[in-house]
PDB file of C-alpha atoms in Angstrom:
ATOM      1  CA  MET A  36       0.000   0.000   0.000  1.00  0.00           C
ATOM      2  CA  ALA A  37       1.321   3.433  -0.880  1.00  0.00           C
ATOM      3  CA  ARG A  38       0.366   7.013  -0.139  1.00  0.00           C
ATOM      4  CA  PRO A  39       0.359   9.842  -2.695  1.00  0.00           C
ATOM      5  CA  GLY A  40       1.290  12.271   0.094  1.00  0.00           C
ATOM      6  CA  ARG A  41       0.968  12.855   3.801  1.00  0.00           C
ATOM      7  CA  GLU A  42      -2.539  14.213   3.523  1.00  0.00           C
ATOM      8  CA  GLY A  43      -3.829  11.755   0.930  1.00  0.00           C
ATOM      9  CA  PRO A  44      -5.742   8.558   1.657  1.00  0.00           C
ATOM     10  CA  PRO A  45      -4.011   5.185   1.242  1.00  0.00           C
ATOM     11  CA  VAL A  46      -3.782   3.967  -2.346  1.00  0.00           C
ATOM     12  CA  ARG A  47      -3.847   0.217  -2.843  1.00  0.00           C
ATOM     13  CA  LEU A  48      -1.871  -1.149  -5.769  1.00  0.00           C
ATOM     14  CA  PRO A  49      -2.192  -4.614  -7.343  1.00  0.00           C
ATOM     15  CA  PRO A  50       0.361  -7.274  -6.312  1.00  0.00           C
ATOM     16  CA  HIS A  51       3.945  -6.267  -7.120  1.00  0.00           C
ATOM     17  CA  ALA A  52       7.487  -6.877  -5.894  1.00  0.00           C
ATOM     18  CA  PRO A  53      11.031  -5.999  -6.923  1.00  0.00           C
ATOM     19  CA  GLY A  54      12.151  -8.036  -9.908  1.00  0.00           C
ATOM     20  CA  LEU A  55       8.677  -8.487 -11.399  1.00  0.00           C
ATOM     21  CA  THR A  56       7.931  -7.317 -14.942  1.00  0.00           C
ATOM     22  CA  ILE A  57       4.557  -5.568 -15.188  1.00  0.00           C
ATOM     23  CA  GLY A  58       2.781  -4.190 -18.241  1.00  0.00           C
ATOM     24  CA  LEU A  59       0.753  -0.995 -17.817  1.00  0.00           C
ATOM     25  CA  PHE A  60      -2.265  -0.763 -20.117  1.00  0.00           C
ATOM     26  CA  GLY A  61      -4.122   2.510 -19.613  1.00  0.00           C
ATOM     27  CA  GLY A  62      -7.455   3.698 -20.953  1.00  0.00           C
ATOM     28  CA  SER A  63     -10.975   4.758 -20.139  1.00  0.00           C
ATOM     29  CA  PHE A  64     -12.260   1.233 -20.898  1.00  0.00           C
ATOM     30  CA  ASP A  65     -15.579   2.656 -22.047  1.00  0.00           C
ATOM     31  CA  PRO A  66     -16.483  -0.051 -22.679  1.00  0.00           C
ATOM     32  CA  PRO A  67     -13.844  -2.743 -22.152  1.00  0.00           C
ATOM     33  CA  HIS A  68     -13.842  -5.265 -24.987  1.00  0.00           C
ATOM     34  CA  ALA A  69     -12.242  -8.481 -26.201  1.00  0.00           C
ATOM     35  CA  ALA A  70      -9.372  -6.685 -27.969  1.00  0.00           C
ATOM     36  CA  HIS A  71      -8.249  -5.186 -24.634  1.00  0.00           C
ATOM     37  CA  ARG A  72      -7.939  -8.678 -23.221  1.00  0.00           C
ATOM     38  CA  ALA A  73      -6.354 -10.122 -26.358  1.00  0.00           C
ATOM     39  CA  ALA A  74      -3.767  -7.328 -26.514  1.00  0.00           C
ATOM     40  CA  SER A  75      -2.909  -7.851 -22.843  1.00  0.00           C
ATOM     41  CA  LEU A  76      -2.426 -11.599 -23.223  1.00  0.00           C
ATOM     42  CA  LEU A  77      -0.406 -11.124 -26.410  1.00  0.00           C
ATOM     43  CA  ALA A  78       1.871  -8.611 -24.681  1.00  0.00           C
ATOM     44  CA  MET A  79       2.179 -10.818 -21.594  1.00  0.00           C
ATOM     45  CA  LYS A  80       3.310 -13.762 -23.688  1.00  0.00           C
ATOM     46  CA  ARG A  81       5.556 -11.983 -26.180  1.00  0.00           C
ATOM     47  CA  LEU A  82       7.192  -9.652 -23.641  1.00  0.00           C
ATOM     48  CA  LYS A  83       7.444 -12.378 -20.980  1.00  0.00           C
ATOM     49  CA  LEU A  84       5.627 -10.242 -18.418  1.00  0.00           C
ATOM     50  CA  ASP A  85       4.680 -11.441 -14.966  1.00  0.00           C
ATOM     51  CA  ARG A  86       1.502  -9.347 -14.850  1.00  0.00           C
ATOM     52  CA  VAL A  87      -0.488  -6.717 -16.732  1.00  0.00           C
ATOM     53  CA  TRP A  88      -2.295  -3.895 -14.942  1.00  0.00           C
ATOM     54  CA  TRP A  89      -5.292  -2.262 -16.573  1.00  0.00           C
ATOM     55  CA  LEU A  90      -5.186   1.381 -15.489  1.00  0.00           C
ATOM     56  CA  VAL A  91      -8.798   2.530 -15.724  1.00  0.00           C
ATOM     57  CA  THR A  92      -8.486   6.303 -15.947  1.00  0.00           C
ATOM     58  CA  PRO A  93     -10.827   8.931 -14.504  1.00  0.00           C
ATOM     59  CA  GLY A  94     -10.817  10.482 -18.005  1.00  0.00           C
ATOM     60  CA  ASN A  95      -8.532  10.962 -21.001  1.00  0.00           C
ATOM     61  CA  PRO A  96      -7.318  14.611 -21.201  1.00  0.00           C
ATOM     62  CA  LEU A  97      -7.158  14.357 -25.002  1.00  0.00           C
ATOM     63  CA  LYS A  98     -10.737  13.185 -25.411  1.00  0.00           C
ATOM     64  CA  GLU A  99     -14.266  14.270 -24.626  1.00  0.00           C
ATOM     65  CA  THR A 100     -15.436  12.860 -21.301  1.00  0.00           C
ATOM     66  CA  THR A 101     -19.033  14.083 -21.299  1.00  0.00           C
ATOM     67  CA  GLY A 102     -21.234  11.128 -20.430  1.00  0.00           C
ATOM     68  CA  LEU A 103     -18.319   8.961 -19.317  1.00  0.00           C
ATOM     69  CA  PRO A 104     -19.709   6.268 -16.983  1.00  0.00           C
ATOM     70  CA  PRO A 105     -18.527   6.336 -13.347  1.00  0.00           C
ATOM     71  CA  LEU A 106     -15.087   4.909 -12.679  1.00  0.00           C
ATOM     72  CA  ALA A 107     -16.495   2.160 -10.437  1.00  0.00           C
ATOM     73  CA  ASP A 108     -18.813   0.963 -13.217  1.00  0.00           C
ATOM     74  CA  ARG A 109     -16.018   0.844 -15.787  1.00  0.00           C
ATOM     75  CA  MET A 110     -13.744  -0.997 -13.373  1.00  0.00           C
ATOM     76  CA  ALA A 111     -16.445  -3.572 -12.651  1.00  0.00           C
ATOM     77  CA  ALA A 112     -16.975  -4.142 -16.372  1.00  0.00           C
ATOM     78  CA  ALA A 113     -13.213  -4.432 -16.928  1.00  0.00           C
ATOM     79  CA  ARG A 114     -12.870  -7.019 -14.150  1.00  0.00           C
ATOM     80  CA  ALA A 115     -15.744  -9.039 -15.578  1.00  0.00           C
ATOM     81  CA  LEU A 116     -14.023  -9.090 -18.952  1.00  0.00           C
ATOM     82  CA  ALA A 117     -10.395  -9.633 -17.869  1.00  0.00           C
ATOM     83  CA  ARG A 118     -10.941 -13.014 -16.178  1.00  0.00           C
ATOM     84  CA  HIS A 119      -7.253 -13.788 -15.864  1.00  0.00           C
ATOM     85  CA  PRO A 120      -5.223 -14.344 -12.676  1.00  0.00           C
ATOM     86  CA  ARG A 121      -2.339 -12.202 -13.960  1.00  0.00           C
ATOM     87  CA  VAL A 122      -4.398  -9.282 -15.289  1.00  0.00           C
ATOM     88  CA  ASN A 123      -5.223  -6.762 -12.559  1.00  0.00           C
ATOM     89  CA  VAL A 124      -7.746  -3.950 -12.911  1.00  0.00           C
ATOM     90  CA  THR A 125      -7.001  -0.801 -10.930  1.00  0.00           C
ATOM     91  CA  GLY A 126      -8.296   2.757 -10.714  1.00  0.00           C
ATOM     92  CA  PHE A 127      -5.533   4.096  -8.457  1.00  0.00           C
ATOM     93  CA  GLU A 128      -5.005   7.180 -10.659  1.00  0.00           C
ATOM     94  CA  ALA A 129      -8.145   8.668  -9.148  1.00  0.00           C
ATOM     95  CA  GLY A 130      -6.609   8.226  -5.699  1.00  0.00           C
ATOM     96  CA  ILE A 131      -3.287   9.878  -6.503  1.00  0.00           C
ATOM     97  CA  GLY A 132      -4.877  12.662  -8.533  1.00  0.00           C
ATOM     98  CA  THR A 133      -2.943  12.241 -11.797  1.00  0.00           C
ATOM     99  CA  ARG A 134      -4.459  13.175 -15.166  1.00  0.00           C
ATOM    100  CA  TYR A 135      -1.548  12.468 -17.480  1.00  0.00           C
ATOM    101  CA  SER A 136       0.215   9.197 -18.224  1.00  0.00           C
ATOM    102  CA  TYR A 137       3.652  10.654 -17.504  1.00  0.00           C
ATOM    103  CA  ASP A 138       2.641  11.612 -13.950  1.00  0.00           C
ATOM    104  CA  THR A 139       1.130   8.185 -13.328  1.00  0.00           C
ATOM    105  CA  ILE A 140       4.179   6.328 -14.609  1.00  0.00           C
ATOM    106  CA  ALA A 141       6.592   8.573 -12.702  1.00  0.00           C
ATOM    107  CA  TRP A 142       4.590   7.980  -9.507  1.00  0.00           C
ATOM    108  CA  LEU A 143       4.775   4.203  -9.993  1.00  0.00           C
ATOM    109  CA  VAL A 144       8.486   4.198 -10.800  1.00  0.00           C
ATOM    110  CA  ARG A 145       9.206   6.182  -7.626  1.00  0.00           C
ATOM    111  CA  ARG A 146       7.031   4.044  -5.359  1.00  0.00           C
ATOM    112  CA  CYS A 147       7.783   0.598  -6.766  1.00  0.00           C
ATOM    113  CA  PRO A 148      11.592   0.396  -6.865  1.00  0.00           C
ATOM    114  CA  GLY A 149      12.875  -2.713  -8.548  1.00  0.00           C
ATOM    115  CA  VAL A 150       9.683  -3.356 -10.518  1.00  0.00           C
ATOM    116  CA  ARG A 151      10.245  -3.350 -14.269  1.00  0.00           C
ATOM    117  CA  PHE A 152       7.293  -1.572 -15.867  1.00  0.00           C
ATOM    118  CA  VAL A 153       6.442  -1.602 -19.583  1.00  0.00           C
ATOM    119  CA  TRP A 154       3.908   0.794 -21.095  1.00  0.00           C
ATOM    120  CA  ILE A 155       1.512  -0.976 -23.489  1.00  0.00           C
ATOM    121  CA  MET A 156      -0.431   0.924 -26.137  1.00  0.00           C
ATOM    122  CA  GLY A 157      -2.358   0.149 -29.295  1.00  0.00           C
ATOM    123  CA  ALA A 158      -0.978   1.102 -32.685  1.00  0.00           C
ATOM    124  CA  ASP A 159      -3.654   3.790 -33.005  1.00  0.00           C
ATOM    125  CA  ASN A 160      -2.201   5.534 -29.934  1.00  0.00           C
ATOM    126  CA  LEU A 161       1.278   5.529 -31.438  1.00  0.00           C
ATOM    127  CA  GLY A 162      -0.175   7.711 -34.188  1.00  0.00           C
ATOM    128  CA  ASN A 163      -0.971  10.507 -31.722  1.00  0.00           C
ATOM    129  CA  PHE A 164       1.631   9.762 -29.048  1.00  0.00           C
ATOM    130  CA  HIS A 165       3.420  13.018 -29.909  1.00  0.00           C
ATOM    131  CA  ARG A 166       0.373  14.888 -28.582  1.00  0.00           C
ATOM    132  CA  TRP A 167       0.648  13.335 -25.118  1.00  0.00           C
ATOM    133  CA  GLN A 168       2.032  15.506 -22.360  1.00  0.00           C
ATOM    134  CA  ARG A 169       5.769  14.815 -21.903  1.00  0.00           C
ATOM    135  CA  TRP A 170       5.719  11.891 -24.305  1.00  0.00           C
ATOM    136  CA  ARG A 171       9.488  11.981 -24.738  1.00  0.00           C
ATOM    137  CA  ALA A 172       9.868  11.769 -20.952  1.00  0.00           C
ATOM    138  CA  ILE A 173       7.549   8.734 -20.918  1.00  0.00           C
ATOM    139  CA  ALA A 174       9.867   7.040 -23.407  1.00  0.00           C
ATOM    140  CA  ARG A 175      12.807   7.772 -21.114  1.00  0.00           C
ATOM    141  CA  LEU A 176      11.005   6.384 -18.047  1.00  0.00           C
ATOM    142  CA  VAL A 177       9.855   2.967 -19.267  1.00  0.00           C
ATOM    143  CA  PRO A 178      10.112   0.704 -22.307  1.00  0.00           C
ATOM    144  CA  ILE A 179       7.066   0.806 -24.593  1.00  0.00           C
ATOM    145  CA  ALA A 180       5.250  -1.991 -26.409  1.00  0.00           C
ATOM    146  CA  VAL A 181       2.963  -1.057 -29.308  1.00  0.00           C
ATOM    147  CA  VAL A 182       0.392  -3.710 -30.182  1.00  0.00           C
ATOM    148  CA  ASP A 183      -0.854  -3.915 -33.751  1.00  0.00           C
ATOM    149  CA  ARG A 184      -4.568  -3.398 -34.286  1.00  0.00           C
ATOM    150  CA  GLY A 185      -6.239  -5.723 -36.766  1.00  0.00           C
ATOM    151  CA  GLY A 186      -7.281  -3.749 -39.832  1.00  0.00           C
ATOM    152  CA  HIS A 187      -5.108  -0.739 -38.915  1.00  0.00           C
ATOM    153  CA  ARG A 188      -1.996   0.321 -40.793  1.00  0.00           C
ATOM    154  CA  ALA A 189       1.137   0.411 -38.658  1.00  0.00           C
ATOM    155  CA  PRO A 190       1.851   4.139 -38.057  1.00  0.00           C
ATOM    156  CA  PHE A 191       5.638   4.052 -38.455  1.00  0.00           C
ATOM    157  CA  ALA A 192       5.555   7.445 -40.171  1.00  0.00           C
ATOM    158  CA  ALA A 193       3.947   9.078 -37.112  1.00  0.00           C
ATOM    159  CA  PRO A 194       6.067  11.822 -35.479  1.00  0.00           C
ATOM    160  CA  ALA A 195       6.744   9.826 -32.300  1.00  0.00           C
ATOM    161  CA  ALA A 196       7.607   6.656 -34.221  1.00  0.00           C
ATOM    162  CA  LEU A 197      10.129   8.562 -36.320  1.00  0.00           C
ATOM    163  CA  ALA A 198      11.622  10.328 -33.303  1.00  0.00           C
ATOM    164  CA  LEU A 199      12.058   7.024 -31.455  1.00  0.00           C
ATOM    165  CA  ALA A 200      13.033   4.913 -34.480  1.00  0.00           C
ATOM    166  CA  ARG A 201      16.647   4.426 -33.381  1.00  0.00           C
ATOM    167  CA  TRP A 202      15.494   2.759 -30.144  1.00  0.00           C
ATOM    168  CA  ARG A 203      13.070   0.276 -31.711  1.00  0.00           C
ATOM    169  CA  LEU A 204      13.926  -3.366 -31.002  1.00  0.00           C
ATOM    170  CA  PRO A 205      13.378  -6.074 -33.603  1.00  0.00           C
ATOM    171  CA  GLU A 206      10.153  -7.902 -32.871  1.00  0.00           C
ATOM    172  CA  ALA A 207      12.106 -11.131 -32.442  1.00  0.00           C
ATOM    173  CA  GLN A 208      13.727  -9.538 -29.372  1.00  0.00           C
ATOM    174  CA  ALA A 209      10.432  -8.559 -27.715  1.00  0.00           C
ATOM    175  CA  GLY A 210      11.142 -10.898 -24.809  1.00  0.00           C
ATOM    176  CA  ARG A 211      14.015  -8.716 -23.613  1.00  0.00           C
ATOM    177  CA  LEU A 212      12.151  -5.404 -23.782  1.00  0.00           C
ATOM    178  CA  ALA A 213      11.148  -5.323 -20.098  1.00  0.00           C
ATOM    179  CA  ARG A 214      14.802  -5.676 -19.103  1.00  0.00           C
ATOM    180  CA  THR A 215      16.128  -3.141 -21.595  1.00  0.00           C
ATOM    181  CA  ALA A 216      16.944   0.338 -20.305  1.00  0.00           C
ATOM    182  CA  PRO A 217      14.657   2.983 -21.836  1.00  0.00           C
ATOM    183  CA  PRO A 218      14.243   4.472 -24.291  1.00  0.00           C
ATOM    184  CA  ALA A 219      13.327   1.189 -25.970  1.00  0.00           C
ATOM    185  CA  TRP A 220      10.214   0.030 -27.779  1.00  0.00           C
ATOM    186  CA  VAL A 221       8.891  -2.786 -29.896  1.00  0.00           C
ATOM    187  CA  PHE A 222       5.986  -3.234 -32.292  1.00  0.00           C
ATOM    188  CA  LEU A 223       4.025  -6.454 -31.811  1.00  0.00           C
ATOM    189  CA  HIS A 224       2.083  -7.980 -34.674  1.00  0.00           C
ATOM    190  CA  GLY A 225      -0.483 -10.714 -34.306  1.00  0.00           C
ATOM    191  CA  LEU A 226      -3.606  -9.132 -32.796  1.00  0.00           C
ATOM    192  CA  LYS A 227      -6.447  -9.905 -35.196  1.00  0.00           C
ATOM    193  CA  SER A 228      -9.312  -8.006 -33.595  1.00  0.00           C
ATOM    194  CA  PRO A 229     -10.099  -4.507 -34.985  1.00  0.00           C
ATOM    195  CA  LEU A 230     -12.484  -3.789 -32.085  1.00  0.00           C
ATOM    196  CA  SER A 231     -12.352  -0.354 -30.471  1.00  0.00           C
ATOM    197  CA  SER A 232     -14.219   1.239 -27.594  1.00  0.00           C
ATOM    198  CA  THR A 233     -15.181   4.137 -29.876  1.00  0.00           C
ATOM    199  CA  ALA A 234     -16.865   1.808 -32.376  1.00  0.00           C
ATOM    200  CA  LEU A 235     -18.696  -0.052 -29.610  1.00  0.00           C
ATOM    201  CA  ARG A 236     -19.967   3.213 -28.124  1.00  0.00           C
ATOM    202  CA  ARG A 237     -21.317   4.228 -31.511  1.00  0.00           C
ATOM    203  CA  LEU A 238     -23.217   0.948 -31.722  1.00  0.00           C
ATOM    204  CA  ARG A 239     -24.546   1.485 -28.209  1.00  0.00           C
ATOM    205  CA  ASP A 240     -25.380   5.142 -28.809  1.00  0.00           C
ATOM    206  CA  PRO A 241     -24.969   6.585 -32.350  1.00  0.00           C
ATOM    207  CA  GLY A 242     -24.802  10.087 -30.855  1.00  0.00           C
ATOM    208  CA  ALA A 243     -22.092   9.294 -28.305  1.00  0.00           C
ATOM    209  CA  ALA A 244     -19.073  11.577 -28.286  1.00  0.00           C
ATOM    210  CA  THR A 245     -15.662  10.097 -29.011  1.00  0.00           C
ATOM    211  CA  ARG A 246     -13.885   9.340 -25.749  1.00  0.00           C
ATOM    212  CA  GLY A 247     -11.387   6.578 -26.687  1.00  0.00           C
TER     213      GLY A 247
END
């Protein structure tokens, strides 16, 4: 258990210990879907991770959050979908008060010494990674795994992909990513599902705003 500060309430993190390799998969999970689970299991296997944490965010600063279901509801739906002993669903960002991925990752790195974290993102997020706050600092904090999205073109011409090109590992070396000093990243092929939360929201409510 960790505290964000002297005045803050206790924040409970999923199981962790020095030496473990843990993937961090962040998102609003509105709604969670099969591709989230498939991407997590693919990354766990290919990167040789001990665990994957789903970081259910209070809201994505880059996207519209009007109508976003309560955090507790999204976490419950994510847990119902995950159904895996090594995939943990957590909403601790709400407890520590972070809005941006860099702040969340920096908080974890400080408070979990010896844990080897890897940031996991979909290929669609690599396309706009350069818009994230302190994205270059994220790349210096932790290795990054980009998971291909079925039906999506790999965005290797995206600004962030070009800027980080020299640190990209061959996919055949994905298993050593978690133990490679950042900056380091790898692109993982093999995910067949083109599902997205945005598309599912549109099916649920054709007038829903894009939240990611």
